[in-house]
Amino acid sequence: SKENSEIELKHVSLSSFQLLLHYAYTGRVELNGAKLQGVLELMETGDRFSFLALKDAIASQLSSLINLSTVLPIYISAHRLELKQLQESCLTFSDKNAAAILQEHSLLTLSEGALSEILQRDTFLVEEMSIYRTVLLWMQENSVTRSGLLKCVRLSEIPSQLLVDLSELRGCFSETEVLSALRIRMNDNWQEMRPRGRIERNKNLFDYEECAFLQGNITWKQVSNQETVGDPLGGVGREGIRVRPRVWSGGG
C-alpha cells in the first residue's frame, strides 16, 4: 500500500541526510566538532538534493581548513562538485607543498582528471622525476598500462644523464620524445623548455634566501634582452648581475 511504501536513497549516509533534513526545517546546521568526512558528505548531499546555499556555505568554510592532511579529501569533493574557488585554494596549497603532496597515498585514489590538474601546473614545483614516479605509481595502483597523465611529465626538465640512463622511460615514451627532450637540453633551448616555478608575491627575490641565482658575469642586456637598463638606479645583484633595485614576482 502507499502508506507502507518506502523510497530508498542510495549512496547517501543516514547522518548526512538527517543533518540535511534538520537544515531544511530550521535553516541551520551545527557542524562544530564534526569530522571532515562527515562535512564533505553533507556538502555532496546538499548538492545532490539542490540545497545549493548549504553547499556553497560549507565550501567557503572548508577553504580555511586546508592543510596537509585535509587538502586531498577536500580537493576530491571540490573537483567532483566543480567548486572552482575551493579547487583553486586546494591547488594553491598543493603548489606550496608539492613534495609533501606527492608522498600522500590518497593521491593515488584521485581520478586521472583530478590528478592531472595538480601535476600539469607550472607552479607545482618539484623534481620532474618525482612527478614521473608518481604517475607510474598511479598507473600501477589503478591497473592501467597507458595514461594521459604521462603528458604531465616534462621530459625536457629531466637531467640529460637520467634521460640517457633510464631505459624505463622508453617503456612510457617513444624514442622520438626522449631524443627531442635531449636535444632541447643539449642545445639549451629555453624557448622549448617548460620549467616549473612558484609565485612569491611581494617578495624581493634578490634578497630571498630560496631564490635561484645566476652565476658568472652576466649583463642586464643578456637577462632582459633590452639594450639598456630600464632604471638608472639599477644596482648589482648576485654574482655581478646588473639588475633593477627591486625585482618582484607577482607583486606590485
Short mmCIF file of C-alpha atoms in Angstrom, two decimals:
data_model
loop_
_atom_site.label_atom_id
_atom_site.label_comp_id
_atom_site.label_asym_id
_atom_site.label_seq_id
_atom_site.Cartn_x
_atom_site.Cartn_y
_atom_site.Cartn_z
CA SER A 1 0.00 0.00 0.00
CA LYS A 2 1.03 3.65 -0.36
CA GLU A 3 1.26 4.03 3.44
CA ASN A 4 3.91 1.31 3.66
CA SER A 5 5.88 2.26 0.57
CA GLU A 6 9.50 3.27 1.04
CA ILE A 7 11.89 5.33 -1.02
CA GLU A 8 15.42 4.01 -0.98
CA LEU A 9 18.13 6.68 -1.24
CA LYS A 10 21.32 5.07 -2.44
CA HIS A 11 24.83 6.41 -1.84
CA VAL A 12 23.81 8.80 0.92
CA SER A 13 24.66 8.32 4.61
CA LEU A 14 21.98 8.43 7.28
CA SER A 15 23.86 11.06 9.31
CA SER A 16 24.26 13.48 6.41
CA PHE A 17 20.62 13.08 5.36
CA GLN A 18 19.46 13.72 8.93
CA LEU A 19 21.53 16.92 9.00
CA LEU A 20 20.05 17.89 5.64
CA LEU A 21 16.51 17.42 6.98
CA HIS A 22 17.37 19.49 10.04
CA TYR A 23 18.67 22.24 7.76
CA ALA A 24 15.54 22.03 5.59
CA TYR A 25 13.24 22.63 8.57
CA THR A 26 15.35 25.09 10.58
CA GLY A 27 17.66 26.77 8.08
CA ARG A 28 20.59 25.94 10.33
CA VAL A 29 23.06 23.12 10.78
CA GLU A 30 25.62 22.64 13.56
CA LEU A 31 28.97 21.29 12.42
CA ASN A 32 31.19 22.11 15.41
CA GLY A 33 33.18 19.01 16.24
CA ALA A 34 32.12 17.21 13.07
CA LYS A 35 34.70 15.08 11.28
CA LEU A 36 35.89 16.22 7.88
CA GLN A 37 34.42 13.20 6.09
CA GLY A 38 31.00 13.97 7.54
CA VAL A 39 31.21 17.60 6.44
CA LEU A 40 32.20 16.58 2.92
CA GLU A 41 29.34 14.06 2.79
CA LEU A 42 26.88 16.77 3.85
CA MET A 43 28.21 19.13 1.18
CA GLU A 44 27.81 16.48 -1.52
CA THR A 45 24.36 15.52 -0.20
CA GLY A 46 23.34 19.18 -0.32
CA ASP A 47 24.47 19.34 -3.93
CA ARG A 48 22.61 16.14 -4.80
CA PHE A 49 19.30 17.45 -3.42
CA SER A 50 19.83 21.02 -4.70
CA PHE A 51 20.45 22.70 -1.34
CA LEU A 52 22.91 24.98 -3.11
CA ALA A 53 23.13 27.64 -0.40
CA LEU A 54 24.18 24.95 2.09
CA LYS A 55 26.73 23.54 -0.33
CA ASP A 56 28.26 26.96 -1.01
CA ALA A 57 28.35 27.86 2.70
CA ILE A 58 30.22 24.65 3.54
CA ALA A 59 32.62 25.16 0.63
CA SER A 60 33.51 28.66 1.82
CA GLN A 61 34.28 27.35 5.30
CA LEU A 62 36.38 24.46 4.02
CA SER A 63 38.89 26.85 2.43
CA SER A 64 40.07 27.83 5.91
CA LEU A 65 40.53 24.18 6.93
CA ILE A 66 43.00 23.22 4.21
CA ASN A 67 46.21 21.65 5.49
CA LEU A 68 48.41 18.72 4.51
CA SER A 69 46.04 16.09 5.94
CA THR A 70 42.82 17.64 4.58
CA VAL A 71 43.78 19.12 1.21
CA LEU A 72 43.30 15.99 -0.91
CA PRO A 73 39.91 14.88 0.54
CA ILE A 74 38.64 18.45 0.16
CA TYR A 75 40.08 18.66 -3.37
CA ILE A 76 38.40 15.40 -4.41
CA SER A 77 34.98 16.70 -3.35
CA ALA A 78 35.60 20.15 -4.85
CA HIS A 79 36.63 18.59 -8.16
CA ARG A 80 33.63 16.29 -8.19
CA LEU A 81 31.21 19.16 -7.48
CA GLU A 82 33.06 21.61 -9.78
CA LEU A 83 33.62 24.11 -6.98
CA LYS A 84 36.23 26.16 -8.80
CA GLN A 85 37.17 28.53 -5.99
CA LEU A 86 37.64 25.71 -3.48
CA GLN A 87 39.56 23.71 -6.08
CA GLU A 88 41.92 26.62 -6.66
CA SER A 89 42.51 27.02 -2.93
CA CYS A 90 43.50 23.34 -2.76
CA LEU A 91 45.71 23.61 -5.83
CA THR A 92 47.47 26.71 -4.50
CA PHE A 93 48.19 24.91 -1.22
CA SER A 94 49.47 21.90 -3.18
CA ASP A 95 51.80 24.13 -5.19
CA LYS A 96 53.44 25.35 -1.98
CA ASN A 97 53.75 21.82 -0.56
CA ALA A 98 54.40 19.85 -3.74
CA ALA A 99 57.00 17.39 -2.41
CA ALA A 100 54.85 16.52 0.63
CA ILE A 101 51.71 16.15 -1.52
CA LEU A 102 53.43 13.53 -3.68
CA GLN A 103 54.07 11.46 -0.54
CA GLU A 104 50.35 11.25 0.30
CA HIS A 105 48.98 7.81 -0.56
CA SER A 106 45.49 9.23 -1.10
CA LEU A 107 46.92 10.97 -4.16
CA LEU A 108 46.75 7.60 -5.92
CA THR A 109 42.97 7.45 -5.39
CA LEU A 110 42.35 10.60 -7.41
CA SER A 111 40.74 10.33 -10.83
CA GLU A 112 43.01 10.82 -13.81
CA GLY A 113 41.49 14.24 -14.49
CA ALA A 114 41.82 15.44 -10.88
CA LEU A 115 45.45 14.34 -10.60
CA SER A 116 46.27 15.83 -13.99
CA GLU A 117 45.07 19.25 -12.81
CA ILE A 118 47.63 19.10 -9.99
CA LEU A 119 50.62 17.75 -11.92
CA GLN A 120 50.28 19.87 -15.05
CA ARG A 121 50.52 23.21 -13.22
CA ASP A 122 53.57 25.35 -13.95
CA THR A 123 53.57 26.30 -10.26
CA PHE A 124 53.67 22.72 -8.96
CA LEU A 125 57.36 22.99 -8.12
CA VAL A 126 59.03 19.63 -7.61
CA GLU A 127 61.67 17.50 -9.33
CA GLU A 128 60.32 16.15 -12.61
CA MET A 129 61.45 12.61 -11.82
CA SER A 130 59.24 12.72 -8.72
CA ILE A 131 56.26 13.51 -10.93
CA TYR A 132 57.22 10.71 -13.31
CA ARG A 133 57.44 8.18 -10.44
CA THR A 134 54.09 9.37 -9.06
CA VAL A 135 52.47 8.80 -12.46
CA LEU A 136 53.95 5.28 -12.58
CA LEU A 137 52.61 4.54 -9.08
CA TRP A 138 49.17 5.84 -10.04
CA MET A 139 49.15 3.62 -13.14
CA GLN A 140 50.13 0.57 -11.07
CA GLU A 141 47.55 1.36 -8.36
CA ASN A 142 44.80 1.76 -10.96
CA SER A 143 45.92 -1.18 -13.14
CA VAL A 144 46.43 0.78 -16.35
CA THR A 145 49.29 0.43 -18.81
CA ARG A 146 48.88 3.80 -20.54
CA SER A 147 47.59 7.07 -19.16
CA GLY A 148 47.15 10.65 -20.25
CA LEU A 149 48.99 11.56 -17.04
CA LEU A 150 52.24 10.84 -18.87
CA LYS A 151 51.68 14.14 -20.69
CA CYS A 152 52.17 15.88 -17.34
CA VAL A 153 55.81 14.71 -17.27
CA ARG A 154 58.06 17.35 -18.80
CA LEU A 155 60.87 15.29 -20.27
CA SER A 156 62.93 18.38 -21.11
CA GLU A 157 63.10 19.15 -17.37
CA ILE A 158 64.73 15.78 -16.55
CA PRO A 159 68.57 15.94 -16.47
CA SER A 160 70.18 14.63 -19.67
CA GLN A 161 72.09 11.84 -17.94
CA LEU A 162 68.90 10.48 -16.42
CA LEU A 163 67.18 10.61 -19.80
CA VAL A 164 70.04 8.54 -21.24
CA ASP A 165 70.36 6.09 -18.35
CA LEU A 166 66.72 5.42 -17.56
CA SER A 167 65.70 2.74 -20.02
CA GLU A 168 62.36 2.54 -18.17
CA LEU A 169 61.42 5.85 -19.76
CA ARG A 170 61.32 4.18 -23.13
CA GLY A 171 58.50 1.97 -21.93
CA CYS A 172 56.31 5.04 -21.41
CA PHE A 173 57.65 7.46 -24.01
CA SER A 174 58.64 7.00 -27.62
CA GLU A 175 62.27 7.21 -28.69
CA THR A 176 61.37 10.36 -30.59
CA GLU A 177 60.04 12.02 -27.42
CA VAL A 178 63.16 11.16 -25.43
CA LEU A 179 65.52 12.32 -28.20
CA SER A 180 63.57 15.54 -28.57
CA ALA A 181 63.95 16.23 -24.84
CA LEU A 182 67.68 15.51 -25.06
CA ARG A 183 68.02 17.91 -27.99
CA ILE A 184 66.27 20.68 -26.06
CA ARG A 185 68.56 20.20 -23.06
CA MET A 186 71.78 19.84 -25.02
CA ASN A 187 71.04 22.93 -27.10
CA ASP A 188 69.87 24.82 -24.01
CA ASN A 189 66.82 25.85 -25.98
CA TRP A 190 64.91 27.79 -23.33
CA GLN A 191 62.11 28.65 -25.77
CA GLU A 192 61.09 24.97 -25.87
CA MET A 193 61.66 24.26 -22.19
CA ARG A 194 58.72 24.07 -19.80
CA PRO A 195 60.19 24.91 -16.39
CA ARG A 196 58.19 24.83 -13.20
CA GLY A 197 58.29 27.59 -10.62
CA ARG A 198 56.23 29.21 -7.95
CA ILE A 199 54.94 32.71 -7.42
CA GLU A 200 56.21 34.58 -4.39
CA ARG A 201 54.07 37.67 -4.07
CA ASN A 202 55.52 40.90 -2.70
CA LYS A 203 58.97 39.46 -2.05
CA ASN A 204 62.23 40.89 -3.31
CA LEU A 205 63.63 37.79 -4.98
CA PHE A 206 67.18 39.11 -4.90
CA ASP A 207 67.01 39.17 -1.11
CA TYR A 208 65.02 35.95 -0.81
CA GLU A 209 67.12 33.10 0.64
CA GLU A 210 65.48 30.41 -1.50
CA CYS A 211 65.70 32.31 -4.79
CA ALA A 212 67.58 30.93 -7.76
CA PHE A 213 70.71 32.78 -8.77
CA LEU A 214 72.76 33.07 -11.93
CA GLN A 215 76.50 32.56 -11.97
CA GLY A 216 79.11 34.44 -13.92
CA ASN A 217 79.42 37.95 -15.28
CA ILE A 218 76.02 38.40 -16.94
CA THR A 219 74.78 41.80 -18.09
CA TRP A 220 71.21 43.06 -17.79
CA LYS A 221 71.01 43.04 -21.60
CA GLN A 222 71.61 39.27 -21.61
CA VAL A 223 68.99 38.70 -18.95
CA SER A 224 66.30 41.05 -20.19
CA ASN A 225 67.08 41.23 -23.93
CA GLN A 226 66.95 45.02 -23.57
CA GLU A 227 69.53 47.44 -24.92
CA THR A 228 69.75 49.46 -21.70
CA VAL A 229 68.85 49.07 -18.08
CA GLY A 230 65.33 50.41 -17.64
CA ASP A 231 66.06 52.03 -14.28
CA PRO A 232 69.05 54.37 -14.00
CA LEU A 233 69.34 53.35 -10.34
CA GLY A 234 69.90 49.73 -11.28
CA GLY A 235 72.19 48.04 -8.80
CA VAL A 236 74.38 44.97 -8.70
CA GLY A 237 72.76 41.70 -7.78
CA ARG A 238 74.18 38.26 -7.11
CA GLU A 239 77.35 37.31 -8.97
CA GLY A 240 77.66 40.70 -10.63
CA ILE A 241 74.33 40.64 -12.45
CA ARG A 242 73.08 44.13 -13.24
CA VAL A 243 69.51 44.37 -12.01
CA ARG A 244 66.80 46.84 -11.19
CA PRO A 245 66.76 47.73 -7.49
CA ARG A 246 63.52 45.80 -6.93
CA VAL A 247 62.65 42.58 -8.71
CA TRP A 248 59.26 41.28 -7.62
CA SER A 249 57.41 38.19 -8.68
CA GLY A 250 53.65 38.59 -8.81
CA GLY A 251 53.61 41.67 -6.64
CA GLY A 252 53.16 45.40 -7.08
#
